[in-house]
Amino acid sequence: MARTKANGIEIEYETMGSPNDPAVLLIMGFALQMTRWPEGLKRGIADAGFRVIWFDNRDVGLSTEFTQFTPPSPMDVLTAAMTGQDASKLVPYTLNAMAADSAGLLDAIGVEKSDVIGVSMGGMIGQLMALDHPGKVRKLIPVMTTSGDPMLPPATPEAMMALTAVPASRTPEAIGDIAVHAQHAIGSHPDLRNSAELIRARAIEDFRRSDKPFGMARQYTAILGTPRWHERLGQVTAPTLVLHGADDPLIRPAAGQDIARRIPGAVFKSYPKWGHDLADKMADTLVADIVPFLRA
């Protein structure tokens, strides 16, 4: 892995493929490290003739941790947003800042323009990157994510509890247990979902690589405190393909459909049995749709 400075922070990143190939930037979701990208997805895109770039978002993994900021109360941030106040003033940073990280990473490693694939929170960041830094985004693929419209259908209560659950202790065993519970609550149908053993093992590996619970909390308030962007999506000029699981209980398919409705010319595709996870068994299916779109 490599490390560079961008947007005033240090970012841990990795690449696959030739530097001479068109770049594809992968932006990970809430609280997850760069290690969670399925190998089949990265390899499939790289083997199709693209340079794949993935990285740790700020406050997770091995990128800069914002230890100077105490995470604000999520309820305070949410209440401010719902009552028309400027919730962005309550949070250490917004998703716009994380979009600037992504654009800055491309600049730092000499990439003029890139296709952008973002999952969940990473898909929100990707949309804001296309809005705030349009010159850096060639094509946009938001995956299992939302337009930010607060009127969209909410997550199921079970999915929301899984997203915000906190382990009783920060031990490898507790982290593994809570990861399995979360993936059973928000993940794909058992036909697609990774095994409990694999989910547990990867969660423990990531815990040992980097454990930043306060960073995760700051990322969560960044999602809540970012000014909504759904009404800006008509300004996106990058060709856009929206991908979503038909069985996603956390960010409902209607959220992906709303992105496609708002971005001119965008295409929406959903997949049966896919929930809110990066199941290994989905890699080939996604590559089969992503690569032709990127090549078109």
mmCIF file of C-alpha atoms in Angstrom:
data_model
loop_
_atom_site.group_PDB
_atom_site.id
_atom_site.type_symbol
_atom_site.label_atom_id
_atom_site.label_comp_id
_atom_site.label_asym_id
_atom_site.label_seq_id
_atom_site.Cartn_x
_atom_site.Cartn_y
_atom_site.Cartn_z
ATOM 1 C CA MET A 1 0.000 0.000 0.000
ATOM 2 C CA ALA A 2 1.034 3.614 -0.505
ATOM 3 C CA ARG A 3 0.439 6.892 1.297
ATOM 4 C CA THR A 4 0.100 10.463 0.064
ATOM 5 C CA LYS A 5 -0.964 13.909 1.252
ATOM 6 C CA ALA A 6 -4.172 15.387 -0.151
ATOM 7 C CA ASN A 7 -6.610 18.056 1.020
ATOM 8 C CA GLY A 8 -4.526 18.648 4.137
ATOM 9 C CA ILE A 9 -4.579 15.019 5.325
ATOM 10 C CA GLU A 10 -2.689 11.781 4.716
ATOM 11 C CA ILE A 11 -4.468 9.092 2.732
ATOM 12 C CA GLU A 12 -3.601 5.408 2.570
ATOM 13 C CA TYR A 13 -4.326 4.012 -0.881
ATOM 14 C CA GLU A 14 -3.554 1.201 -3.295
ATOM 15 C CA THR A 15 -3.767 0.701 -7.049
ATOM 16 C CA MET A 16 -4.129 -2.160 -9.497
ATOM 17 C CA GLY A 17 -3.482 -1.986 -13.235
ATOM 18 C CA SER A 18 -1.310 0.152 -15.466
ATOM 19 C CA PRO A 19 -0.901 3.895 -14.743
ATOM 20 C CA ASN A 20 -1.493 4.382 -18.467
ATOM 21 C CA ASP A 21 -4.999 2.919 -18.284
ATOM 22 C CA PRO A 22 -8.137 5.004 -17.559
ATOM 23 C CA ALA A 23 -8.551 5.423 -13.799
ATOM 24 C CA VAL A 24 -11.440 4.087 -11.714
ATOM 25 C CA LEU A 25 -11.679 5.414 -8.153
ATOM 26 C CA LEU A 26 -13.460 3.242 -5.562
ATOM 27 C CA ILE A 27 -14.926 5.125 -2.559
ATOM 28 C CA MET A 28 -15.809 2.953 0.442
ATOM 29 C CA GLY A 29 -18.832 3.306 2.710
ATOM 30 C CA PHE A 30 -19.401 4.270 6.323
ATOM 31 C CA ALA A 31 -16.917 2.943 8.886
ATOM 32 C CA LEU A 32 -15.376 0.410 6.494
ATOM 33 C CA GLN A 33 -11.740 0.197 5.506
ATOM 34 C CA MET A 34 -10.294 -0.111 2.016
ATOM 35 C CA THR A 35 -9.712 -3.810 2.688
ATOM 36 C CA ARG A 36 -13.437 -4.519 2.190
ATOM 37 C CA TRP A 37 -13.437 -4.177 -1.601
ATOM 38 C CA PRO A 38 -13.971 -7.680 -3.057
ATOM 39 C CA GLU A 39 -10.904 -8.907 -4.889
ATOM 40 C CA GLY A 40 -13.081 -10.137 -7.735
ATOM 41 C CA LEU A 41 -14.515 -6.662 -8.278
ATOM 42 C CA LYS A 42 -11.131 -4.922 -8.313
ATOM 43 C CA ARG A 43 -9.489 -7.588 -10.443
ATOM 44 C CA GLY A 44 -12.393 -7.755 -12.878
ATOM 45 C CA ILE A 45 -12.262 -4.020 -13.565
ATOM 46 C CA ALA A 46 -8.458 -3.958 -13.776
ATOM 47 C CA ASP A 47 -8.360 -6.940 -16.134
ATOM 48 C CA ALA A 48 -10.766 -5.067 -18.416
ATOM 49 C CA GLY A 49 -8.100 -2.396 -18.967
ATOM 50 C CA PHE A 50 -8.576 0.088 -16.142
ATOM 51 C CA ARG A 51 -6.339 1.383 -13.361
ATOM 52 C CA VAL A 52 -8.256 0.755 -10.137
ATOM 53 C CA ILE A 53 -7.580 3.025 -7.144
ATOM 54 C CA TRP A 54 -8.988 2.458 -3.656
ATOM 55 C CA PHE A 55 -8.225 4.060 -0.309
ATOM 56 C CA ASP A 56 -9.079 4.542 3.361
ATOM 57 C CA ASN A 57 -11.468 7.433 3.941
ATOM 58 C CA ARG A 58 -10.485 9.939 6.606
ATOM 59 C CA ASP A 59 -11.012 8.725 10.183
ATOM 60 C CA VAL A 60 -10.863 4.988 9.362
ATOM 61 C CA GLY A 61 -8.120 2.559 8.465
ATOM 62 C CA LEU A 62 -4.669 4.072 8.104
ATOM 63 C CA SER A 63 -5.659 7.514 6.804
ATOM 64 C CA THR A 64 -5.629 10.599 9.040
ATOM 65 C CA GLU A 65 -7.695 10.351 12.218
ATOM 66 C CA PHE A 66 -9.347 13.566 13.444
ATOM 67 C CA THR A 67 -8.523 13.031 17.097
ATOM 68 C CA GLN A 68 -8.691 16.772 17.778
ATOM 69 C CA PHE A 69 -12.506 16.667 17.430
ATOM 70 C CA THR A 70 -14.869 15.029 19.903
ATOM 71 C CA PRO A 71 -17.743 13.398 18.018
ATOM 72 C CA PRO A 72 -20.907 15.474 18.486
ATOM 73 C CA SER A 73 -24.194 13.920 19.542
ATOM 74 C CA PRO A 74 -25.905 12.374 16.495
ATOM 75 C CA MET A 75 -29.275 13.340 17.941
ATOM 76 C CA ASP A 76 -28.209 16.987 18.267
ATOM 77 C CA VAL A 77 -27.024 17.003 14.641
ATOM 78 C CA LEU A 78 -30.171 15.271 13.396
ATOM 79 C CA THR A 79 -32.439 17.612 15.362
ATOM 80 C CA ALA A 80 -30.670 20.644 13.938
ATOM 81 C CA ALA A 81 -31.022 19.317 10.398
ATOM 82 C CA MET A 82 -34.719 18.495 10.867
ATOM 83 C CA THR A 83 -35.528 21.909 12.321
ATOM 84 C CA GLY A 84 -33.939 23.862 9.478
ATOM 85 C CA GLN A 85 -30.733 24.819 11.268
ATOM 86 C CA ASP A 86 -27.281 24.596 9.690
ATOM 87 C CA ALA A 87 -26.248 21.215 11.044
ATOM 88 C CA SER A 88 -22.908 21.415 9.224
ATOM 89 C CA LYS A 89 -21.732 23.835 11.912
ATOM 90 C CA LEU A 90 -22.064 21.105 14.534
ATOM 91 C CA VAL A 91 -19.870 18.479 12.868
ATOM 92 C CA PRO A 92 -16.068 18.260 12.502
ATOM 93 C CA TYR A 93 -16.426 17.843 8.729
ATOM 94 C CA THR A 94 -19.039 17.080 6.079
ATOM 95 C CA LEU A 95 -19.250 14.676 3.169
ATOM 96 C CA ASN A 96 -18.228 17.617 0.981
ATOM 97 C CA ALA A 97 -14.846 17.589 2.715
ATOM 98 C CA MET A 98 -14.584 13.869 2.066
ATOM 99 C CA ALA A 99 -15.394 14.494 -1.609
ATOM 100 C CA ALA A 100 -12.525 16.993 -1.611
ATOM 101 C CA ASP A 101 -10.305 14.247 -0.143
ATOM 102 C CA SER A 102 -11.202 11.986 -3.067
ATOM 103 C CA ALA A 103 -10.540 14.684 -5.664
ATOM 104 C CA GLY A 104 -7.313 15.621 -3.877
ATOM 105 C CA LEU A 105 -6.121 12.025 -3.906
ATOM 106 C CA LEU A 106 -6.471 11.942 -7.690
ATOM 107 C CA ASP A 107 -4.489 15.160 -7.983
ATOM 108 C CA ALA A 108 -1.806 13.868 -5.615
ATOM 109 C CA ILE A 109 -1.169 10.740 -7.668
ATOM 110 C CA GLY A 110 -1.334 12.515 -11.010
ATOM 111 C CA VAL A 111 -4.782 11.442 -12.236
ATOM 112 C CA GLU A 112 -6.511 14.190 -14.189
ATOM 113 C CA LYS A 113 -9.939 12.556 -14.359
ATOM 114 C CA SER A 114 -11.410 9.277 -13.138
ATOM 115 C CA ASP A 115 -14.507 7.141 -13.270
ATOM 116 C CA VAL A 116 -15.945 7.016 -9.748
ATOM 117 C CA ILE A 117 -17.664 4.074 -8.034
ATOM 118 C CA GLY A 118 -18.951 4.763 -4.524
ATOM 119 C CA VAL A 119 -20.854 2.411 -2.221
ATOM 120 C CA SER A 120 -23.303 3.575 0.464
ATOM 121 C CA MET A 121 -21.682 6.630 2.127
ATOM 122 C CA GLY A 122 -19.059 6.395 -0.624
ATOM 123 C CA GLY A 123 -21.842 6.801 -3.166
ATOM 124 C CA MET A 124 -22.930 9.988 -1.412
ATOM 125 C CA ILE A 125 -19.339 11.208 -1.558
ATOM 126 C CA GLY A 126 -19.192 10.300 -5.242
ATOM 127 C CA GLN A 127 -22.281 12.377 -6.010
ATOM 128 C CA LEU A 128 -20.811 15.350 -4.167
ATOM 129 C CA MET A 129 -17.531 14.858 -5.991
ATOM 130 C CA ALA A 130 -19.421 15.049 -9.309
ATOM 131 C CA LEU A 131 -21.132 18.238 -8.081
ATOM 132 C CA ASP A 132 -18.246 19.986 -6.305
ATOM 133 C CA HIS A 133 -15.376 18.727 -8.510
ATOM 134 C CA PRO A 134 -17.008 17.920 -11.873
ATOM 135 C CA GLY A 135 -13.722 18.150 -13.760
ATOM 136 C CA LYS A 136 -12.397 15.118 -11.862
ATOM 137 C CA VAL A 137 -15.315 12.764 -12.630
ATOM 138 C CA ARG A 138 -15.557 11.098 -16.030
ATOM 139 C CA LYS A 139 -18.392 8.655 -15.231
ATOM 140 C CA LEU A 140 -20.294 8.073 -11.987
ATOM 141 C CA ILE A 141 -21.578 4.818 -10.496
ATOM 142 C CA PRO A 142 -23.440 5.311 -7.179
ATOM 143 C CA VAL A 143 -24.044 1.929 -5.532
ATOM 144 C CA MET A 144 -26.538 1.125 -2.713
ATOM 145 C CA THR A 145 -26.782 4.802 -1.836
ATOM 146 C CA THR A 146 -29.156 7.755 -1.610
ATOM 147 C CA SER A 147 -29.840 11.117 -3.201
ATOM 148 C CA GLY A 148 -29.972 12.646 0.271
ATOM 149 C CA ASP A 149 -33.678 13.513 0.027
ATOM 150 C CA PRO A 150 -35.013 13.292 3.611
ATOM 151 C CA MET A 151 -38.469 12.348 2.295
ATOM 152 C CA LEU A 152 -37.286 8.974 0.946
ATOM 153 C CA PRO A 153 -38.410 5.755 2.697
ATOM 154 C CA PRO A 154 -36.339 5.140 5.847
ATOM 155 C CA ALA A 155 -34.334 2.076 6.770
ATOM 156 C CA THR A 156 -36.106 -0.739 8.543
ATOM 157 C CA PRO A 157 -35.778 -0.479 12.350
ATOM 158 C CA GLU A 158 -33.725 -3.688 12.409
ATOM 159 C CA ALA A 159 -31.294 -2.347 9.797
ATOM 160 C CA MET A 160 -30.901 0.968 11.588
ATOM 161 C CA MET A 161 -30.189 -0.765 14.890
ATOM 162 C CA ALA A 162 -27.575 -2.939 13.185
ATOM 163 C CA LEU A 163 -25.868 0.100 11.653
ATOM 164 C CA THR A 164 -25.558 1.948 14.967
ATOM 165 C CA ALA A 165 -24.952 -1.014 17.296
ATOM 166 C CA VAL A 166 -21.918 -0.765 19.568
ATOM 167 C CA PRO A 167 -20.045 -3.874 20.795
ATOM 168 C CA ALA A 168 -20.065 -4.527 24.519
ATOM 169 C CA SER A 169 -16.269 -4.473 24.473
ATOM 170 C CA ARG A 170 -13.654 -3.759 21.835
ATOM 171 C CA THR A 171 -12.175 -7.230 21.630
ATOM 172 C CA PRO A 172 -11.664 -9.238 18.441
ATOM 173 C CA GLU A 173 -14.401 -11.652 19.488
ATOM 174 C CA ALA A 174 -16.934 -8.890 20.174
ATOM 175 C CA ILE A 175 -16.112 -7.114 16.922
ATOM 176 C CA GLY A 176 -16.552 -10.365 15.002
ATOM 177 C CA ASP A 177 -19.889 -11.089 16.690
ATOM 178 C CA ILE A 178 -21.342 -7.663 15.960
ATOM 179 C CA ALA A 179 -20.186 -7.821 12.324
ATOM 180 C CA VAL A 180 -22.011 -11.117 11.816
ATOM 181 C CA HIS A 181 -25.141 -9.727 13.475
ATOM 182 C CA ALA A 182 -25.032 -6.580 11.338
ATOM 183 C CA GLN A 183 -24.571 -8.454 8.066
ATOM 184 C CA HIS A 184 -27.453 -10.787 8.867
ATOM 185 C CA ALA A 185 -29.622 -7.711 9.485
ATOM 186 C CA ILE A 186 -28.670 -5.616 6.445
ATOM 187 C CA GLY A 187 -26.888 -8.017 4.104
ATOM 188 C CA SER A 188 -27.972 -10.063 1.136
ATOM 189 C CA HIS A 189 -30.156 -13.138 0.921
ATOM 190 C CA PRO A 190 -28.300 -16.196 2.298
ATOM 191 C CA ASP A 191 -27.804 -17.384 -1.296
ATOM 192 C CA LEU A 192 -25.518 -14.373 -1.881
ATOM 193 C CA ARG A 193 -24.292 -13.267 1.543
ATOM 194 C CA ASN A 194 -20.769 -14.141 2.647
ATOM 195 C CA SER A 195 -20.585 -16.890 5.268
ATOM 196 C CA ALA A 196 -20.667 -15.962 8.939
ATOM 197 C CA GLU A 197 -17.137 -17.358 9.268
ATOM 198 C CA LEU A 198 -15.817 -15.095 6.509
ATOM 199 C CA ILE A 199 -17.667 -12.027 7.822
ATOM 200 C CA ARG A 200 -16.218 -12.641 11.278
ATOM 201 C CA ALA A 201 -12.676 -13.237 10.045
ATOM 202 C CA ARG A 202 -12.602 -10.086 7.909
ATOM 203 C CA ALA A 203 -14.022 -7.936 10.709
ATOM 204 C CA ILE A 204 -11.320 -9.175 13.084
ATOM 205 C CA GLU A 205 -8.592 -8.597 10.478
ATOM 206 C CA ASP A 206 -9.776 -5.008 10.028
ATOM 207 C CA PHE A 207 -9.987 -4.497 13.802
ATOM 208 C CA ARG A 208 -6.370 -5.556 14.142
ATOM 209 C CA ARG A 209 -5.331 -3.345 11.219
ATOM 210 C CA SER A 210 -6.993 -0.234 12.670
ATOM 211 C CA ASP A 211 -9.614 0.445 15.330
ATOM 212 C CA LYS A 212 -11.012 3.990 15.315
ATOM 213 C CA PRO A 213 -14.457 3.991 16.949
ATOM 214 C CA PHE A 214 -14.498 7.778 17.385
ATOM 215 C CA GLY A 215 -13.568 8.163 13.723
ATOM 216 C CA MET A 216 -16.601 6.069 12.812
ATOM 217 C CA ALA A 217 -18.738 8.301 15.017
ATOM 218 C CA ARG A 218 -17.427 11.413 13.261
ATOM 219 C CA GLN A 219 -18.185 9.857 9.860
ATOM 220 C CA TYR A 220 -21.733 9.149 10.997
ATOM 221 C CA THR A 221 -22.309 12.764 12.022
ATOM 222 C CA ALA A 222 -20.802 13.869 8.705
ATOM 223 C CA ILE A 223 -23.602 11.978 6.947
ATOM 224 C CA LEU A 224 -26.220 13.593 9.209
ATOM 225 C CA GLY A 225 -24.735 17.101 9.099
ATOM 226 C CA THR A 226 -24.041 17.470 5.386
ATOM 227 C CA PRO A 227 -26.454 19.875 3.639
ATOM 228 C CA ARG A 228 -28.833 17.833 1.479
ATOM 229 C CA TRP A 229 -27.764 17.677 -2.169
ATOM 230 C CA HIS A 230 -30.708 16.006 -3.922
ATOM 231 C CA GLU A 231 -31.941 19.236 -5.482
ATOM 232 C CA ARG A 232 -28.481 19.804 -7.007
ATOM 233 C CA LEU A 233 -28.317 16.472 -8.834
ATOM 234 C CA GLY A 234 -29.761 17.930 -12.022
ATOM 235 C CA GLN A 235 -26.390 19.666 -12.398
ATOM 236 C CA VAL A 236 -24.452 16.389 -12.703
ATOM 237 C CA THR A 237 -23.037 16.095 -16.222
ATOM 238 C CA ALA A 238 -21.135 12.822 -15.846
ATOM 239 C CA PRO A 239 -22.841 9.779 -17.410
ATOM 240 C CA THR A 240 -24.321 7.886 -14.466
ATOM 241 C CA LEU A 241 -25.223 4.255 -13.737
ATOM 242 C CA VAL A 242 -27.036 3.652 -10.429
ATOM 243 C CA LEU A 243 -26.801 0.122 -8.956
ATOM 244 C CA HIS A 244 -28.890 -1.092 -6.016
ATOM 245 C CA GLY A 245 -29.927 -4.264 -4.269
ATOM 246 C CA ALA A 246 -33.637 -5.008 -4.529
ATOM 247 C CA ASP A 247 -33.540 -6.375 -0.972
ATOM 248 C CA ASP A 248 -31.563 -3.548 0.668
ATOM 249 C CA PRO A 249 -33.200 -2.817 4.061
ATOM 250 C CA LEU A 250 -30.826 0.005 5.051
ATOM 251 C CA ILE A 251 -30.894 2.296 2.009
ATOM 252 C CA ARG A 252 -34.053 1.328 0.185
ATOM 253 C CA PRO A 253 -34.127 0.854 -3.613
ATOM 254 C CA ALA A 254 -36.325 3.957 -3.902
ATOM 255 C CA ALA A 255 -33.270 5.997 -2.879
ATOM 256 C CA GLY A 256 -31.262 4.719 -5.838
ATOM 257 C CA GLN A 257 -34.219 5.252 -8.158
ATOM 258 C CA ASP A 258 -34.407 8.847 -6.942
ATOM 259 C CA ILE A 259 -30.768 9.450 -7.895
ATOM 260 C CA ALA A 260 -31.412 8.114 -11.387
ATOM 261 C CA ARG A 261 -34.548 10.241 -11.715
ATOM 262 C CA ARG A 262 -32.713 13.421 -10.770
ATOM 263 C CA ILE A 263 -29.500 13.020 -12.803
ATOM 264 C CA PRO A 264 -30.091 13.676 -16.512
ATOM 265 C CA GLY A 265 -29.754 10.492 -18.563
ATOM 266 C CA ALA A 266 -28.920 8.277 -15.586
ATOM 267 C CA VAL A 267 -29.724 4.560 -15.734
ATOM 268 C CA PHE A 268 -30.944 2.523 -12.735
ATOM 269 C CA LYS A 269 -30.449 -1.209 -12.279
ATOM 270 C CA SER A 270 -31.445 -3.365 -9.313
ATOM 271 C CA TYR A 271 -30.461 -6.926 -8.407
ATOM 272 C CA PRO A 272 -32.704 -9.495 -6.710
ATOM 273 C CA LYS A 273 -31.575 -10.929 -3.377
ATOM 274 C CA TRP A 274 -28.830 -8.300 -2.981
ATOM 275 C CA GLY A 275 -28.902 -6.390 0.302
ATOM 276 C CA HIS A 276 -26.592 -3.779 1.786
ATOM 277 C CA ASP A 277 -23.240 -5.515 1.544
ATOM 278 C CA LEU A 278 -20.326 -6.220 -0.780
ATOM 279 C CA ALA A 279 -20.949 -9.928 -1.051
ATOM 280 C CA ASP A 280 -18.168 -11.721 -2.918
ATOM 281 C CA LYS A 281 -20.714 -13.574 -5.047
ATOM 282 C CA MET A 282 -21.907 -10.243 -6.497
ATOM 283 C CA ALA A 283 -18.486 -9.312 -7.903
ATOM 284 C CA ASP A 284 -18.799 -10.991 -11.307
ATOM 285 C CA THR A 285 -22.355 -9.719 -11.754
ATOM 286 C CA LEU A 286 -21.343 -6.150 -11.002
ATOM 287 C CA VAL A 287 -18.262 -6.298 -13.220
ATOM 288 C CA ALA A 288 -20.442 -7.540 -16.081
ATOM 289 C CA ASP A 289 -22.534 -4.344 -15.854
ATOM 290 C CA ILE A 290 -19.846 -1.873 -14.806
ATOM 291 C CA VAL A 291 -17.228 -2.615 -17.476
ATOM 292 C CA PRO A 292 -19.507 -2.114 -20.536
ATOM 293 C CA PHE A 293 -20.780 1.142 -19.025
ATOM 294 C CA LEU A 294 -17.236 2.412 -18.465
ATOM 295 C CA ARG A 295 -16.192 1.403 -21.975
ATOM 296 C CA ALA A 296 -19.235 2.906 -23.745
#
